Coordinates of C-alpha atoms in Angstrom, one line a residue:
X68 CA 1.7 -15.0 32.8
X69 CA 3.2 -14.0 29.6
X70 CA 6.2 -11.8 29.5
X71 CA 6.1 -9.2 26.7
X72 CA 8.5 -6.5 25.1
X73 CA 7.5 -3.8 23.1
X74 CA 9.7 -1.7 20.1
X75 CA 8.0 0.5 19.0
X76 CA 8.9 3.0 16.1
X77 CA 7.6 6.5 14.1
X78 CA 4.8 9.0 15.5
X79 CA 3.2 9.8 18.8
X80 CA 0.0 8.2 17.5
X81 CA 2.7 4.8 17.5
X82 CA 3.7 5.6 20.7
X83 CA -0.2 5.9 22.1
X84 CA -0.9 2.6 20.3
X85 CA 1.8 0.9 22.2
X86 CA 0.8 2.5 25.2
X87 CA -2.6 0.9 25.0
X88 CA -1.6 -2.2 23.9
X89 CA 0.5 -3.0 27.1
X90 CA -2.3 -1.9 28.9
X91 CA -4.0 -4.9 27.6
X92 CA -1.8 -7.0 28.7
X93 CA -1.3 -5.5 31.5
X94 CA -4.9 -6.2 32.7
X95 CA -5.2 -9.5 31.0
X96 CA -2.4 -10.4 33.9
X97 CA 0.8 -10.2 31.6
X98 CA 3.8 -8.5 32.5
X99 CA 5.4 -5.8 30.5
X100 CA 9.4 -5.9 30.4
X101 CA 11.9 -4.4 28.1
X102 CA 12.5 -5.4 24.9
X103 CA 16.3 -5.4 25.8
X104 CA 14.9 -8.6 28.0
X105 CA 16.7 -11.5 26.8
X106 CA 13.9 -13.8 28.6
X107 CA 10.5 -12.7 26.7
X108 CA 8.1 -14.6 25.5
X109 CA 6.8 -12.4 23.3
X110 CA 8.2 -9.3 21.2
X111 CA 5.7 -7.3 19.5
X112 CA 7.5 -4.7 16.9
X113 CA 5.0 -1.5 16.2
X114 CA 6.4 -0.2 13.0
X115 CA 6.4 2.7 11.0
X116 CA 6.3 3.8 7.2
X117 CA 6.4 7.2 6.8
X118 CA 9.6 7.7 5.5
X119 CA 12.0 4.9 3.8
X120 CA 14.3 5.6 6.8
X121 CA 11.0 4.5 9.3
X122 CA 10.6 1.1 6.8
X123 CA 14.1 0.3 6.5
X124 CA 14.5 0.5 10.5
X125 CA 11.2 -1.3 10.9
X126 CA 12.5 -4.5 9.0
X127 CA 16.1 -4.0 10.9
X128 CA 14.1 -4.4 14.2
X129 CA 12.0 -7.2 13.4
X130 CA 15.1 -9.5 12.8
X131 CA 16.7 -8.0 15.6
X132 CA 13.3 -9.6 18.0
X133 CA 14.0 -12.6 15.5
X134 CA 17.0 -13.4 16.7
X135 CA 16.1 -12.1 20.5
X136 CA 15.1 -15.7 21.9
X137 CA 14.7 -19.0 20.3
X138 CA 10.7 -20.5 20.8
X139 CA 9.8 -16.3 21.3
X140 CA 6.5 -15.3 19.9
X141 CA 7.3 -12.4 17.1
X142 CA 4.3 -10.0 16.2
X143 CA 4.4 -7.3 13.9
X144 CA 1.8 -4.6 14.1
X145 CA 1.5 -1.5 12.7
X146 CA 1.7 0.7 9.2
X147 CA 4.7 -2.0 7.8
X148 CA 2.6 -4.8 7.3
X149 CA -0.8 -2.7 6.5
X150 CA 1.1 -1.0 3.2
X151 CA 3.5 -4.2 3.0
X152 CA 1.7 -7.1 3.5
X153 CA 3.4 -9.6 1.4
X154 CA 6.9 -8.4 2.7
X155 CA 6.0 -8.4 5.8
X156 CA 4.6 -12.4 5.5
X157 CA 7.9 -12.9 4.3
X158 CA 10.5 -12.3 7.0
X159 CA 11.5 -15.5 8.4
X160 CA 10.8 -15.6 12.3
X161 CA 7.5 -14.0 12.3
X162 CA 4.7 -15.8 14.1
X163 CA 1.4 -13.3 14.0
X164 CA 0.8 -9.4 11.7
X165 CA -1.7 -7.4 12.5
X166 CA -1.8 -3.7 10.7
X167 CA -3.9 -1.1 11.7
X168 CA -7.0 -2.7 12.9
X169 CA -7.7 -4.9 15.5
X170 CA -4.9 -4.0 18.3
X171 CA -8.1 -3.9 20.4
X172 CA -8.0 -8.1 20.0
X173 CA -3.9 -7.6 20.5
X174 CA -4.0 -9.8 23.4
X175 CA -6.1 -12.4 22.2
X176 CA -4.2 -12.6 19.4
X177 CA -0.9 -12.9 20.6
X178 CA -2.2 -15.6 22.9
X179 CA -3.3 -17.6 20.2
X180 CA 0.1 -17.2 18.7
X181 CA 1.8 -18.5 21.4
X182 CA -0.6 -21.6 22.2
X183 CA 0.1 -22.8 18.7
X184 CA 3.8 -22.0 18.9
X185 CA 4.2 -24.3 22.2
X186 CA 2.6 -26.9 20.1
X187 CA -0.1 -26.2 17.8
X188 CA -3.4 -26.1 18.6
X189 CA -4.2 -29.7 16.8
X190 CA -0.6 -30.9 18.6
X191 CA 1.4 -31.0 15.7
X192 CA 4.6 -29.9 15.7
X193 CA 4.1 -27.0 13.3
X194 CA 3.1 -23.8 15.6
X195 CA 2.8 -20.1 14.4
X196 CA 5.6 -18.7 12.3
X197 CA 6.9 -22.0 11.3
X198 CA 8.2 -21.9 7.9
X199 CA 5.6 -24.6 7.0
X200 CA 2.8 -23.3 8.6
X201 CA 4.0 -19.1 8.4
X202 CA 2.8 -16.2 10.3
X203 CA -0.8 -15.8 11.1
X204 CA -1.9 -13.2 9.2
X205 CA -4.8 -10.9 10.5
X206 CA -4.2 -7.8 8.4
X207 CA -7.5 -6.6 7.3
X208 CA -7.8 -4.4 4.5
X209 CA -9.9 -1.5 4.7
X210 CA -13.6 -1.3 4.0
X211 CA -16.6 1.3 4.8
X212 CA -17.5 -0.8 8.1
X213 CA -13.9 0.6 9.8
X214 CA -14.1 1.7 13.1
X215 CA -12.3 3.8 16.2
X216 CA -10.7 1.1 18.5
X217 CA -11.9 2.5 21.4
X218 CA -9.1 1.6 23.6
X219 CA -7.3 3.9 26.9
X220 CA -4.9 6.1 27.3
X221 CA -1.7 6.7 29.2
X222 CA 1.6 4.7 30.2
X223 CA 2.5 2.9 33.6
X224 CA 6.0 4.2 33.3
X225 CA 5.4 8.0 33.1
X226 CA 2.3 9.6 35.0
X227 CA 3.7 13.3 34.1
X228 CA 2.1 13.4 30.1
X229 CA -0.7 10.9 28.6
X230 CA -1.7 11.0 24.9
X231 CA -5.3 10.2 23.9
X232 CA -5.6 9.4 20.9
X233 CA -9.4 10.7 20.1
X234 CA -8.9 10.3 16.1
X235 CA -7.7 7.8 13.7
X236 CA -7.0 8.0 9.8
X237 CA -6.8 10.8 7.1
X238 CA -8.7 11.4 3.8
X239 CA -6.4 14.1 2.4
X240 CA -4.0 12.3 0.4
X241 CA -1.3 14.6 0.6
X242 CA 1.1 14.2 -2.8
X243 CA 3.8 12.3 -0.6
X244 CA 2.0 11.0 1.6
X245 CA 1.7 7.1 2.7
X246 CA -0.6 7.6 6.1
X247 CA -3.8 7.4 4.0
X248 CA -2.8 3.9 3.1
X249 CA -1.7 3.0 6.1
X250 CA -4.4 4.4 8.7
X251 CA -7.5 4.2 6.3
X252 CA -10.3 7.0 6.7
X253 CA -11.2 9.4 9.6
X254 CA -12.8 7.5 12.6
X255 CA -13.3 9.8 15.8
X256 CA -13.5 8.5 19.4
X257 CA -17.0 9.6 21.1
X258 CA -17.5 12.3 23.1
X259 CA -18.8 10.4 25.9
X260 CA -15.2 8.1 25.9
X261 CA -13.1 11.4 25.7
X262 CA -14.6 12.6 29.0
X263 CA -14.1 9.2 30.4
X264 CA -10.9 8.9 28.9
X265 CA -9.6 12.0 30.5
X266 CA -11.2 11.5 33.7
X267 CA -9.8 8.4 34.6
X268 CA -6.4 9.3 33.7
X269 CA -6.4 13.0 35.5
X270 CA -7.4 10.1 38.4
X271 CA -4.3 8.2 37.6
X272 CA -2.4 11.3 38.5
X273 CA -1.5 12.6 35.3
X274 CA -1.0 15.9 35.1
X275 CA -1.5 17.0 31.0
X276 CA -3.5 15.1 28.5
X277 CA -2.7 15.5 25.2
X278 CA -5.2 14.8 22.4
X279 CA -3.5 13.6 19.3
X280 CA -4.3 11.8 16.1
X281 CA -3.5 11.1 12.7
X282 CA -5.6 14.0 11.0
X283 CA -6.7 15.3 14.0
X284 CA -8.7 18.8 12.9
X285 CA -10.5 16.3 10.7
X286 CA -12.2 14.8 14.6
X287 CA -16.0 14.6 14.0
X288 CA -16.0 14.7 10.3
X289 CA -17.3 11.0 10.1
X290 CA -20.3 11.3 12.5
X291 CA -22.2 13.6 9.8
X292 CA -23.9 15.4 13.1
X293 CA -21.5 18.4 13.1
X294 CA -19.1 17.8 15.7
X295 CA -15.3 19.1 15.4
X296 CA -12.4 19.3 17.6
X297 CA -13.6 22.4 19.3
X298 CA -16.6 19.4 20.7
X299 CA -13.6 17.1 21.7
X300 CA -11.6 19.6 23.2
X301 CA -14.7 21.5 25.3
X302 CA -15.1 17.4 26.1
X303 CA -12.0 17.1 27.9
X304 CA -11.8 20.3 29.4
X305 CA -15.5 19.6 31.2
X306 CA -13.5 17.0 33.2
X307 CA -13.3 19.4 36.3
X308 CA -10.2 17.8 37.5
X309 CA -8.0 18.1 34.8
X310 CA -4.9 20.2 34.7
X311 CA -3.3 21.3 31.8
X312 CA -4.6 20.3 27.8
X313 CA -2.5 20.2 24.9
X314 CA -3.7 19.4 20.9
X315 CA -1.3 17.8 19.1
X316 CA -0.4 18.5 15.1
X317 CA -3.6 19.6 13.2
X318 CA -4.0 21.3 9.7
X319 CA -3.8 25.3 9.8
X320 CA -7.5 25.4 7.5
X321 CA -9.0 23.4 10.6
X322 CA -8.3 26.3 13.3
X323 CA -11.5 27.3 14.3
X324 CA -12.0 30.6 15.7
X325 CA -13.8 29.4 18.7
X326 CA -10.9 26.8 19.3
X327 CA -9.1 30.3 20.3
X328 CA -11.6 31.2 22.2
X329 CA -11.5 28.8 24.5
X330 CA -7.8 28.9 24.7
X331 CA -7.6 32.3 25.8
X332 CA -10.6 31.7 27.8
X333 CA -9.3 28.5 29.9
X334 CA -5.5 28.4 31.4
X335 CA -5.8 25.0 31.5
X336 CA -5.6 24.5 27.5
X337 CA -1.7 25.4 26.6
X338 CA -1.2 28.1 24.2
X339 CA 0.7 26.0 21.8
X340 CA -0.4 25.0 18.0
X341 CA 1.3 22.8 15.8
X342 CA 0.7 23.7 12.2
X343 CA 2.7 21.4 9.9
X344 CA 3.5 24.0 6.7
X345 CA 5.3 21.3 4.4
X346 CA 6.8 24.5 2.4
X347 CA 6.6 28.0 1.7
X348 CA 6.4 28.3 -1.9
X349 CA 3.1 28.4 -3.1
X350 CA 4.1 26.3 -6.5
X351 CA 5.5 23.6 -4.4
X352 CA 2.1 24.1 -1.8
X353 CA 0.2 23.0 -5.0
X354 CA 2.4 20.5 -6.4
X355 CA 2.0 18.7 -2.7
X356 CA -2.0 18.9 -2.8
X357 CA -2.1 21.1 0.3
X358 CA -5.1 22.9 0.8
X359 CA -3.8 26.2 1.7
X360 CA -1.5 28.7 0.1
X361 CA 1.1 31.2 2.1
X362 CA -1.2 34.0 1.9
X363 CA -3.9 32.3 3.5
X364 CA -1.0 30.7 6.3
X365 CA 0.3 33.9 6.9
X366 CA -2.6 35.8 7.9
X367 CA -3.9 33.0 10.2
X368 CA -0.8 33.3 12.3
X369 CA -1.3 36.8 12.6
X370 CA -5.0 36.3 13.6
X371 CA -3.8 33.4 16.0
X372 CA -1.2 35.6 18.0
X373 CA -3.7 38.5 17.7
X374 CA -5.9 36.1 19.9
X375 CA -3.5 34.3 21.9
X376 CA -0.4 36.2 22.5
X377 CA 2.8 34.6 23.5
X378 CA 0.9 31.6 22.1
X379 CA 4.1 28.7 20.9
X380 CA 3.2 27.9 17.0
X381 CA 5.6 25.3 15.3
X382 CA 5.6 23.3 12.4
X383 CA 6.7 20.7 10.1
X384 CA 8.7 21.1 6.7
X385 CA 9.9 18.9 3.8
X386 CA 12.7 20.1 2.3
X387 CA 13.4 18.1 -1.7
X388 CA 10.1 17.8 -3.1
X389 CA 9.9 16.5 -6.3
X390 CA 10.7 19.9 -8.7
X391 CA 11.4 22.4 -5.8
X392 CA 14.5 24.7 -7.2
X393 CA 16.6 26.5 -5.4
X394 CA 14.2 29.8 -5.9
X395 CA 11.3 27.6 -4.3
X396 CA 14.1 26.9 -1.3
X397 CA 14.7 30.6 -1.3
X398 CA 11.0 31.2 -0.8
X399 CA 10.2 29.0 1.9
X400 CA 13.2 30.1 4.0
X401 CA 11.8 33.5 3.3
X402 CA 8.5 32.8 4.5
X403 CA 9.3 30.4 7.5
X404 CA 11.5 33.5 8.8
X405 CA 8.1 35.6 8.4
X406 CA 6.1 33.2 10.1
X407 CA 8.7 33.0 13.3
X408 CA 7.4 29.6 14.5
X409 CA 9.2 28.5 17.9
X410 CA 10.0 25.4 16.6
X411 CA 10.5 23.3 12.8
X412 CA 10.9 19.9 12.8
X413 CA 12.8 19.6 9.3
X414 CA 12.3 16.5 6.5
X415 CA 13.7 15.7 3.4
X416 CA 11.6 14.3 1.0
X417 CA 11.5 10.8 1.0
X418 CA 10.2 8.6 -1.8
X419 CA 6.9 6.4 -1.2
X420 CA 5.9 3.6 -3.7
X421 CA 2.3 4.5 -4.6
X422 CA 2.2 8.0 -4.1
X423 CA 1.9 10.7 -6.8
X424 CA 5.4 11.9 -6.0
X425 CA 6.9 8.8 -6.6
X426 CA 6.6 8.8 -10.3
X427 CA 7.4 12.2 -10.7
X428 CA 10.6 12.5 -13.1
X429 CA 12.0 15.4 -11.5
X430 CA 13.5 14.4 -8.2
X431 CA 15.4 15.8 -6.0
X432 CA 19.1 14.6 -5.5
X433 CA 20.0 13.6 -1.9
X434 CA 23.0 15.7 -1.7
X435 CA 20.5 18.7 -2.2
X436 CA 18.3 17.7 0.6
X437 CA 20.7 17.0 2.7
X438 CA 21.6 20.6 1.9
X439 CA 18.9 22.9 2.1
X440 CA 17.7 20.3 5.3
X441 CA 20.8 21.7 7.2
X442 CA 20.3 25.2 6.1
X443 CA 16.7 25.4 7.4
X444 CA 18.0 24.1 10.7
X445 CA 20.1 27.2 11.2
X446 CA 17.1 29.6 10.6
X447 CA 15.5 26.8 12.6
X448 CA 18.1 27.3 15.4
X449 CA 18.0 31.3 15.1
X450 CA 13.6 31.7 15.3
X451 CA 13.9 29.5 18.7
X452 CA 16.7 31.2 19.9
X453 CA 14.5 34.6 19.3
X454 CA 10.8 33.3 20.7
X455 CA 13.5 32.0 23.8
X456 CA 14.1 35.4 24.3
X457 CA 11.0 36.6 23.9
X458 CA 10.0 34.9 27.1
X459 CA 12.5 36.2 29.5
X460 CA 10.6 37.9 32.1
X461 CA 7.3 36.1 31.7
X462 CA 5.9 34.0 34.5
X463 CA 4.6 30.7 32.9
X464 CA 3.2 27.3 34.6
X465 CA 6.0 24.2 34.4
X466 CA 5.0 20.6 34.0
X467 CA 8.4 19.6 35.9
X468 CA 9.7 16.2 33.8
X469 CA 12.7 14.6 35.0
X470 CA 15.9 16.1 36.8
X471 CA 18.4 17.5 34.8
X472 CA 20.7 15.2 33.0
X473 CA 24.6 16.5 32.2
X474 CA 27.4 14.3 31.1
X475 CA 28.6 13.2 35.2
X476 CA 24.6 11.9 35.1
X477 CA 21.8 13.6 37.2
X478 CA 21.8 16.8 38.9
X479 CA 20.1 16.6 42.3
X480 CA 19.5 20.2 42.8
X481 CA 18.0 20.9 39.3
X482 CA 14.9 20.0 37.2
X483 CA 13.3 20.7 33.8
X484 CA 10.2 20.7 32.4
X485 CA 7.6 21.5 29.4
X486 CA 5.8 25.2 30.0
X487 CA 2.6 25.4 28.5
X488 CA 3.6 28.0 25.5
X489 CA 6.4 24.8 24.7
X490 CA 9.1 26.4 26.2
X491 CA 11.4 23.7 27.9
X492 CA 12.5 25.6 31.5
X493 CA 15.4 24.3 33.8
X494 CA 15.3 25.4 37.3
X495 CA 16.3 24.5 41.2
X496 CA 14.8 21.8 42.3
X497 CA 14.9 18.3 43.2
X498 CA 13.1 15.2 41.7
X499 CA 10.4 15.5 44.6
X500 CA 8.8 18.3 42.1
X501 CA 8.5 15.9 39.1
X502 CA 4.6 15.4 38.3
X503 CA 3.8 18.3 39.3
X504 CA 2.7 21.6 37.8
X505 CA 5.0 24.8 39.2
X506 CA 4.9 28.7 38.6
X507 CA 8.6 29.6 36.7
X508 CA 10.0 33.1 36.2
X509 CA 11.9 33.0 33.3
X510 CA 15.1 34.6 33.6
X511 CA 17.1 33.8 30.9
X512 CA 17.2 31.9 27.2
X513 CA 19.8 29.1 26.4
X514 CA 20.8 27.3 23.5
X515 CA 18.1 24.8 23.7
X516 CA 16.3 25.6 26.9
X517 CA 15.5 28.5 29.3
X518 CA 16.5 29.3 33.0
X519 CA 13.5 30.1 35.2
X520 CA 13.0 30.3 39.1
X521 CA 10.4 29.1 40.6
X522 CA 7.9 31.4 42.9

């Protein structure tokens, strides 16, 4: 039995993929430990690229499993060496790369690794990652015979939340964006796996699935038979046993009417949408190859909460995009105050070799990202503090999490948890409620959090 240690940076799609990748190993015999574990045979580092921040942290981690354990196996999987091949190769210590294919062999593969390092597979003394013989390299680039790795769901440590990932890949190209590169096209999980998927994990004990993916309102699109997320979500929720649903981010010109539909129809699917905007000046909308304008934004929200109300909608923005002034700042503060999401998750623009945006001449200096970053996370701070409010009174259902955590450590006579419009909800309780799904009165809004009681 091999022991392995996972690191595993970026995205929830990341985290999924390491999820399923100790699940491997886990039924190929292996044990999982953590990667703090001084004693592992093998670290595997799942890196990310979507900012230079992620890239610069991958490569700090990889020497940091380099210098872990001498005679350790050191893989490196993920969007790093899929974009940065070459680079990758070239960090001394590394034994086996894989990018973003094949972590359905993961196991094989690292076994391989390891037979060779303990002694080559001829006997000689050169084994993987020796500087004479390097890492093995299976990075694959991509071609039209890609397909979804069709592996499961879920993490041994936490039975509360399980992402699916049920799509992989995007086709957009967005101006700044890297993923395209690094995920290749749209590839859906079938139908048929979604319902197993889900099934055997609501067996497991888990109490919301959450179906993410890299482009994920783009599911179906390469099966050519008509199928769309509205398919993959009526999928899971035919699994009769299943108690709460939640999408994960997806494009606001993929929100299909009948997707609303069916959450207002079933309580089990959570009233929550994630809608990355990227800006709210229509120039800079352009200038970033997004296929919407504010206009057309704008009045989807208003048809969304006309649907759904109380529905949670947050969102992503980039703040420093090549040529945004301070007017085109102006505007999208403007606009995100209009649209009153619940939540922004805020991102200066950050420069990616091979994009469009790259060689644009007119970029942004760090000081003013850093800047107008800061003061979106005010009005950030003042719309969650409002839709916070807005919830005092109502009765919602809590997936209870984990006690609640204050500087002298836990509190045993209080919990918190996720609500299914995304409000996080602390309330009496003791950790025997965690896993489990309880009616909350909300009964008043915090900083960061609301108070509720449970009936």
């Amino acid at each position: 039995m091999l022991k392995i240690a996972f690191l595993t940076l970026g995205c929830k799609v990341n985290q999924a993929d390491s999820a399923s990748m100790e699940l491997l190993f886990r039924k190929a015999g292996h044990g999982i430990v953590p990667f703090t574990e001084a004693e592992a045979d093998v670290y595997i580092v799942n890196t990310c690229v979507v900012t230079n921040t992620g890239q610069q942290k991958s490569r700090q981690m990889i020497h940091r499993a380099v210098r872990k354990r001498a005679g350790a196996v050191i893989a490196v999987t993920g969007c790093y060496p899929q974009t940065a091949r070459d680079e990758v190769k070239a960090i001394e210590g590394v034994d086996l790369i894989i990018g973003t294919q094949d972590r359905h062999r993961i196991v094989e593969l690292v076994e391989a690794a390891v037979a060779r390092k303990r002694g080559g597979a001829d006997g000689t003394a050169d084994g993987a990652g020796s500087p004479a013989a390097g890492p093995d390299d299976e990075v694959r680039p991509w071609d039209g015979r890609v397909l979804f790795e069709e592996m499961a769901g879920g993490n041994e440590e936490d039975k509360t939340r399980a992402y699916l990932k049920i799509e992989e890949g995007c086709n957009q190209y967005c101006a700044y964006c890297i993923i395209p590169y690094a995920r290749g096209p749209v590839r859906s999980r079938s139908l048929e796996s979604i319902r197993a998927e889900v099934g055997k994990l609501t067996a497991a004990g888990y109490q919301e699935v959450v179906l993410i993916g890299i482009h994920l309102g783009c599911y179906g699109q390469d099966r050519q038979d008509g199928t769309t997320l509205y398919d993959a979500v009526r999928a899971a929720l035919s699994v009769p046993a299943l108690r709460r649903l939640r999408l994960g981010s997806l494009e606001s010109v993929e929100v299909e009417p009948r997707l609303l539909d069916l959450m207002q129809q079933d309580p089990r699917f959570c009233p929550h949408l994630h809608l990355p905007l990227q800006s709210g000046c229509d120039k800079v909308l352009r200038d970033m190859h997004r296929p919407y304008d504010t206009v057309k934004f704008a009045a989807l929200l208003q048809d969304i909460r006309a649907k759904v109300p109380g529905i949670a909608i947050t969102t992503d923005v980039i703040v420093g995009f090549p040529g945004e002034t301070d007017g085109d700042f102006a505007a999208t503060c403007d606009f995100v105050r209009q649209c009153r999401f619940a939540k922004m998750h805020i991102f200066p623009y950050s420069m990616r070799q091979g994009t469009p945006a790259a060689e644009r001449k007119d970029q942004v200096p760090d000081p003013v990202k850093k800047e107008r970053a800061e003061a979106l996370a005010a009005i950030d701070r003042a719309m969650q503090q409002a839709y916070f409010a807005d919830n005092v009174g109502r009765t919602v259902r809590v997936l209870v999490e984990q006690p609640v955590r204050g500087r002298d450590g836990e509190d045993p006579h209080k919990v918190e948890g996720l609500a299914g419009n995304y409000v996080r909800v602390e309330l009496p309780g003791d950790a025997s409620l965690c896993g489990t799904i309880v009616p909350v009165k909300i009964t008043a809004a915090g900083v960061d959090k609301c108070e509720g009681e449970r009936l």
